[in-house]
mmCIF file of C-alpha atoms in Angstrom:
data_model
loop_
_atom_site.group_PDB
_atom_site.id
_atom_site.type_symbol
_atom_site.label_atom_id
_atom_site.label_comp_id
_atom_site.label_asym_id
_atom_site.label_seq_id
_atom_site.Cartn_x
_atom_site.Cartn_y
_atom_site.Cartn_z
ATOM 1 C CA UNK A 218 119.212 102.598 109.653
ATOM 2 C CA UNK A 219 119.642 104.557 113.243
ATOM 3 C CA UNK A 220 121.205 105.171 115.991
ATOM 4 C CA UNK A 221 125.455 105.124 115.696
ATOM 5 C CA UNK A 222 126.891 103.966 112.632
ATOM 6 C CA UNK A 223 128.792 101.133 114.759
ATOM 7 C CA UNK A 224 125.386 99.760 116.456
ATOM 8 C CA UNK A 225 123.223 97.111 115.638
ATOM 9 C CA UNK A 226 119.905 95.708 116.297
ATOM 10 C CA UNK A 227 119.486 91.644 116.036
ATOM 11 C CA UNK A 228 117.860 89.316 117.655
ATOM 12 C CA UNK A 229 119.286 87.017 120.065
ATOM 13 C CA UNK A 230 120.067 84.224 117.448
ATOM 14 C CA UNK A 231 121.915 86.397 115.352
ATOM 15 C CA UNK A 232 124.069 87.831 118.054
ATOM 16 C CA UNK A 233 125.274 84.571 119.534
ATOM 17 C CA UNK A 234 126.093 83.061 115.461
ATOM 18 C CA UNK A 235 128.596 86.523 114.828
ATOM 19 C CA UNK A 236 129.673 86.690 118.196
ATOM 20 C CA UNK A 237 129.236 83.390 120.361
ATOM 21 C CA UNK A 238 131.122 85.371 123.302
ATOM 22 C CA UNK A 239 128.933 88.303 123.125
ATOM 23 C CA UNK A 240 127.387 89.851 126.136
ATOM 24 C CA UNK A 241 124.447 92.172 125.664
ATOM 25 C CA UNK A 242 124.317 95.771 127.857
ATOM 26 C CA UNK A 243 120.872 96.693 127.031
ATOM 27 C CA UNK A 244 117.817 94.623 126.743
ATOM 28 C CA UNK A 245 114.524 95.668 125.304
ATOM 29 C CA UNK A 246 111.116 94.373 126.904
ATOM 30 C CA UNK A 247 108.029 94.226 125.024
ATOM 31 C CA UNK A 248 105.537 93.736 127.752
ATOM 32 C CA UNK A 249 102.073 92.236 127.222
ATOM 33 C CA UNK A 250 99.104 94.695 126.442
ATOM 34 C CA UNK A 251 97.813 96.116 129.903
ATOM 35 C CA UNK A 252 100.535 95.673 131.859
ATOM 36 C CA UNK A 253 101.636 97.480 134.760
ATOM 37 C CA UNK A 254 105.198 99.089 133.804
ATOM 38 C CA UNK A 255 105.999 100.971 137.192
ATOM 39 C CA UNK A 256 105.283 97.565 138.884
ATOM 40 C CA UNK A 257 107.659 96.232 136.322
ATOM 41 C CA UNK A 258 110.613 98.431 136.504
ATOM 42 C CA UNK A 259 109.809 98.385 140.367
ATOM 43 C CA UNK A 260 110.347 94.631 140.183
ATOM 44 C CA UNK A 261 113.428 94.408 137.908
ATOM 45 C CA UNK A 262 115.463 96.791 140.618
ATOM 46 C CA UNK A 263 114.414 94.551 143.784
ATOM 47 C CA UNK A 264 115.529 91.886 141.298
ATOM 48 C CA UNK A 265 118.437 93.436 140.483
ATOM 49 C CA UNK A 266 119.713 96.799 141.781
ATOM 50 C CA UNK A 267 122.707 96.879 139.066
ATOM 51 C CA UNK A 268 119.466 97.084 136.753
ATOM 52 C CA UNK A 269 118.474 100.559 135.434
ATOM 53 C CA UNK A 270 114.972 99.848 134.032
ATOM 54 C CA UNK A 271 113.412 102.947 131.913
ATOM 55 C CA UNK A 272 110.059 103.308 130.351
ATOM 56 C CA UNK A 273 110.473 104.033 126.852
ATOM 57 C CA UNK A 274 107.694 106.184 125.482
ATOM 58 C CA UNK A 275 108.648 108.224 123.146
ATOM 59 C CA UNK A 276 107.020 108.345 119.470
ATOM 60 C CA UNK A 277 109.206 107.643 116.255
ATOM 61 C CA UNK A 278 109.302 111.476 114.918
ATOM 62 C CA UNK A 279 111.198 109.969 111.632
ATOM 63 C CA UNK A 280 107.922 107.195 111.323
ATOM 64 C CA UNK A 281 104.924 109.541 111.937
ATOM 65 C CA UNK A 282 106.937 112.154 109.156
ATOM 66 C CA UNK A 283 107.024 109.943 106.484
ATOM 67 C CA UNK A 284 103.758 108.227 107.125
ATOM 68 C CA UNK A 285 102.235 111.432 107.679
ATOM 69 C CA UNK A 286 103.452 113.176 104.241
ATOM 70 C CA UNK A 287 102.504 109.890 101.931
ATOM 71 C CA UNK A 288 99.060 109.890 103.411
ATOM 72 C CA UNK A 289 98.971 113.857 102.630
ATOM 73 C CA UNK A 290 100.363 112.845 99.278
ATOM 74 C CA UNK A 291 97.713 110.047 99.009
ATOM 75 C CA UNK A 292 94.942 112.597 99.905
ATOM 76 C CA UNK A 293 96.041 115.277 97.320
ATOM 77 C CA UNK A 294 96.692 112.387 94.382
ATOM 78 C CA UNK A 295 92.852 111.384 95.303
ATOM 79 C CA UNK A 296 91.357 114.554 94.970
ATOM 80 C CA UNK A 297 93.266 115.801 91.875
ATOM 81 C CA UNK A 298 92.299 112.209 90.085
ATOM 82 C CA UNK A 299 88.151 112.628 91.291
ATOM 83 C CA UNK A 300 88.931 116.388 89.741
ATOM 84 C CA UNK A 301 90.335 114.695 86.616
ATOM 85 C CA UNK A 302 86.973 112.398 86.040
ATOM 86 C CA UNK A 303 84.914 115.799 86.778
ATOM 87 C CA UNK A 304 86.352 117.673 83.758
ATOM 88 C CA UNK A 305 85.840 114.828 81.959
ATOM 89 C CA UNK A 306 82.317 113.815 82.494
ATOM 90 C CA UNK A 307 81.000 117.193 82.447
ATOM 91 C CA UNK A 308 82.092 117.948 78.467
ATOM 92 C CA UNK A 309 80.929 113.737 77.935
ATOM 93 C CA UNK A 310 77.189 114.780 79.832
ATOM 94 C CA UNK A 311 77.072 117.580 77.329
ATOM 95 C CA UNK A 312 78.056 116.041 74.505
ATOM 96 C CA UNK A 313 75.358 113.335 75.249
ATOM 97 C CA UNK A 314 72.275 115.891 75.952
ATOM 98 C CA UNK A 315 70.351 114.422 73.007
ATOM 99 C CA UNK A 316 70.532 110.938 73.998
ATOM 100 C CA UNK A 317 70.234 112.019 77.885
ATOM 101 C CA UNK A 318 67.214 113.643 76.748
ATOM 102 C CA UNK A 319 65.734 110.667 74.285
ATOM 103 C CA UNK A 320 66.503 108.526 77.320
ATOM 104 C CA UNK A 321 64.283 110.557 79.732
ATOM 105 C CA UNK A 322 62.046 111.144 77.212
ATOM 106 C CA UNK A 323 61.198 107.170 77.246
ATOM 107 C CA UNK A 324 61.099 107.425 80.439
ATOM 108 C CA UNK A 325 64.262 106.346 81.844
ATOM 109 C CA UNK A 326 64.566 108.459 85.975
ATOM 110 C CA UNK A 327 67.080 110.959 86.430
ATOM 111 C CA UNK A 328 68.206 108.487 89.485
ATOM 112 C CA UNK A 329 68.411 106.062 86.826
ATOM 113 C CA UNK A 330 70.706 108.486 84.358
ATOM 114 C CA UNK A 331 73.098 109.720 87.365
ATOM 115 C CA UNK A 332 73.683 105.725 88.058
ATOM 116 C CA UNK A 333 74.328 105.085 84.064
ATOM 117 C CA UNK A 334 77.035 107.718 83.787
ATOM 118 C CA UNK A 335 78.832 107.134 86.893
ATOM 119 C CA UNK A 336 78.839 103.346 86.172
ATOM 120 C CA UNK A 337 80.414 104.050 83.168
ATOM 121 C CA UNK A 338 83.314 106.464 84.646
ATOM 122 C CA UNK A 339 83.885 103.635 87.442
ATOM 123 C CA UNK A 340 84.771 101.644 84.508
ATOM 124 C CA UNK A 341 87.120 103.826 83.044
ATOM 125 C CA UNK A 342 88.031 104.016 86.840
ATOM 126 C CA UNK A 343 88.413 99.856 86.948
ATOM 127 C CA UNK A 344 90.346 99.934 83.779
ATOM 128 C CA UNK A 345 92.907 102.626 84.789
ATOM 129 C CA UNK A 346 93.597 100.931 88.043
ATOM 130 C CA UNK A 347 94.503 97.318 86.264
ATOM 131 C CA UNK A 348 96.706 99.405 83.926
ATOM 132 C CA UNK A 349 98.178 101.556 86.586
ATOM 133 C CA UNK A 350 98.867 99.130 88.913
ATOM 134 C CA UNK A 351 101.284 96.776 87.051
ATOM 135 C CA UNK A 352 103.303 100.090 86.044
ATOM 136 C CA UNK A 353 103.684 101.318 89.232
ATOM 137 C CA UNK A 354 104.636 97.847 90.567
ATOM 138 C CA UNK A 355 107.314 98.212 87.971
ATOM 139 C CA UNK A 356 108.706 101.761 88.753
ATOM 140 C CA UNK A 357 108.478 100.787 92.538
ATOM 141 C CA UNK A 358 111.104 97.530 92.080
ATOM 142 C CA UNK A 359 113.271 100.026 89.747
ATOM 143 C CA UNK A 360 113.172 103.000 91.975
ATOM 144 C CA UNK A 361 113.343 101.159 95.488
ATOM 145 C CA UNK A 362 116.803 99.504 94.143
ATOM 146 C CA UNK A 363 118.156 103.031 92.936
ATOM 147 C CA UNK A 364 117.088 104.146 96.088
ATOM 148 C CA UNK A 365 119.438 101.698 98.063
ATOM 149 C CA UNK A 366 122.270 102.277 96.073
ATOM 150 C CA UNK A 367 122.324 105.912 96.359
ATOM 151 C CA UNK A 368 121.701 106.133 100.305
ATOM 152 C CA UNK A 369 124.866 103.087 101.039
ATOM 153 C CA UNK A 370 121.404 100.930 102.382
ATOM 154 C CA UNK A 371 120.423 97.537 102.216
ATOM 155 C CA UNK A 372 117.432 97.194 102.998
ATOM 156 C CA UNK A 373 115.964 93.377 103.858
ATOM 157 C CA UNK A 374 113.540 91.386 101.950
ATOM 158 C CA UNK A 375 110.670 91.869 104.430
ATOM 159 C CA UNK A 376 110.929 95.853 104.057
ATOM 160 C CA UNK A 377 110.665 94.996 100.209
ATOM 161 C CA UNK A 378 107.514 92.554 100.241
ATOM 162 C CA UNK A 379 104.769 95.365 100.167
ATOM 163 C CA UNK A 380 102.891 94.217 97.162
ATOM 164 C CA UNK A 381 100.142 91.366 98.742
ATOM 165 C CA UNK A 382 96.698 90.112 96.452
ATOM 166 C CA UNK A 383 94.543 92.069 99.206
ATOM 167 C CA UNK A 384 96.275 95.403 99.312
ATOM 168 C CA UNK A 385 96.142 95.148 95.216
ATOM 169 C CA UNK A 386 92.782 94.516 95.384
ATOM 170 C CA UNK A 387 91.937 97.578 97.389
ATOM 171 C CA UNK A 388 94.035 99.783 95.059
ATOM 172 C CA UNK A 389 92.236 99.021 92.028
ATOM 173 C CA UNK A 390 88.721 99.251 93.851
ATOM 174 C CA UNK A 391 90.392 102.937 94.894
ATOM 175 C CA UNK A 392 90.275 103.766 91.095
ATOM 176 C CA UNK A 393 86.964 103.104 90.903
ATOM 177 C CA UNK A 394 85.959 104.543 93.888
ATOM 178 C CA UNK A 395 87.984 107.708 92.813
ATOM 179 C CA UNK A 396 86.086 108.001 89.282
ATOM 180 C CA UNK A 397 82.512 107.118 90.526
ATOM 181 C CA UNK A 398 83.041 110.257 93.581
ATOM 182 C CA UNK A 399 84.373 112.238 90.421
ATOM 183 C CA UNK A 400 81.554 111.896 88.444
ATOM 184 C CA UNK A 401 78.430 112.338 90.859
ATOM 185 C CA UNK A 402 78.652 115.890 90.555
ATOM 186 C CA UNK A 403 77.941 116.517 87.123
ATOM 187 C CA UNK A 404 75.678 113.269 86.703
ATOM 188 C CA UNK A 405 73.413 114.724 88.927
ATOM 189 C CA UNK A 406 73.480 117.925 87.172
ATOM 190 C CA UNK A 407 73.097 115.735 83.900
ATOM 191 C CA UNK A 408 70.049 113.757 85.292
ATOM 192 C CA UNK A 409 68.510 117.299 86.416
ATOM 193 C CA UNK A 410 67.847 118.201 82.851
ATOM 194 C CA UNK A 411 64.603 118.556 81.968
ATOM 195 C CA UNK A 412 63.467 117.238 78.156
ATOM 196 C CA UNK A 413 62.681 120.119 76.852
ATOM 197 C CA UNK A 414 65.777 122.070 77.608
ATOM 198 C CA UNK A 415 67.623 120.196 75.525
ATOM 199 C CA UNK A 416 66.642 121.019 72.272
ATOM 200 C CA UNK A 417 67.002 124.619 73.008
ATOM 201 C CA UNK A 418 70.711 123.339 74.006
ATOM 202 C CA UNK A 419 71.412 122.033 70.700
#
């Protein structure tokens, strides 16, 4: 996927079953966290002067890219779906003043209204995310083979295996997180509505 079109990265297993006679030219060391590289590479050359040992350091500009814009994209997806449960809870908390206001009137605490309505949009939230989720599951294993077939790639099963119960989980909690931050705003302005405003509202 880099690097020259007639390189390849393997392991040392699958080297030596293509090409028993093989003989590498470049080795790649992962050394253990808090290490001392200089006294490393100073070692390998008294080990070895034909050695050339170099520190590799620098950062994956193609990685921190695309990781970079599909947060962004993330981010912006968010905010435009908490905007989405805004606009609609605001027309639903004023379509509802006369029960907001029986409710109050029996003595039922603005605290106590804000929690109602955003419970119920963190439903809606819940329900969207178990809906969502399956379809985009779907469009992922039709797009991701498209994908492959378009760029000459083939990419290998581990690359593929994204979809786990935890990471799941945490996307359709996401939904509801999204919809109950959409619809604080205008529960609290909802809750904030005194009784006997809302007969003049009708």
């Amino acid at each position: 996927m880099s690097g020259p079109a007639d390189w390849m990265r393997a392991d040392w297993t699958t080297v030596t079953a293509l090409m028993p006679d093989a003989q590498a030219d470049q080795y790649w060391v992962r050394l253990t966290p808090g290490a001392d590289v200089g006294a490393y590479v100073t070692a390998v050359r008294a080990a070895d002067p034909g050695l050339y040992p170099s520190e590799k350091t620098s950062v994956n500009a193609g990685t921190v890219t695309v990781i970079s814009s599909a947060s962004a994209l993330t981010v912006m997806l968010s905010v435009v779906a908490a905007m989405g449960v805004f606009n609609t809870v605001v027309p639903s908390s004023r379509e509802r003043r006369r029960d907001l206001g029986t409710l109050k009137s029996i003595g039922m605490t603005p605290r106590q209204v804000t929690v109602m309505l955003v419970v119920s949009m963190a439903g809606l939230g819940l329900l969207g995310g178990l809906l969502g989720l399956p379809l985009g599951v779907a469009a992922y294993r039709l797009v991701i083979p498209m994908t492959e077939h378009s760029a000459h790639l083939a990419f290998p099963a581990r690359m593929l295996d994204v979809w786990h119960p935890g990471s799941v989980a945490l996307q359709a909690l996401a939904g509801v997180a999204i919809a109950a931050l959409g619809a604080v705003i205008p529960a609290r302005a909802a809750a904030r509505q005194t009784i006997a405003r809302v007969p003049r509202t009708e």
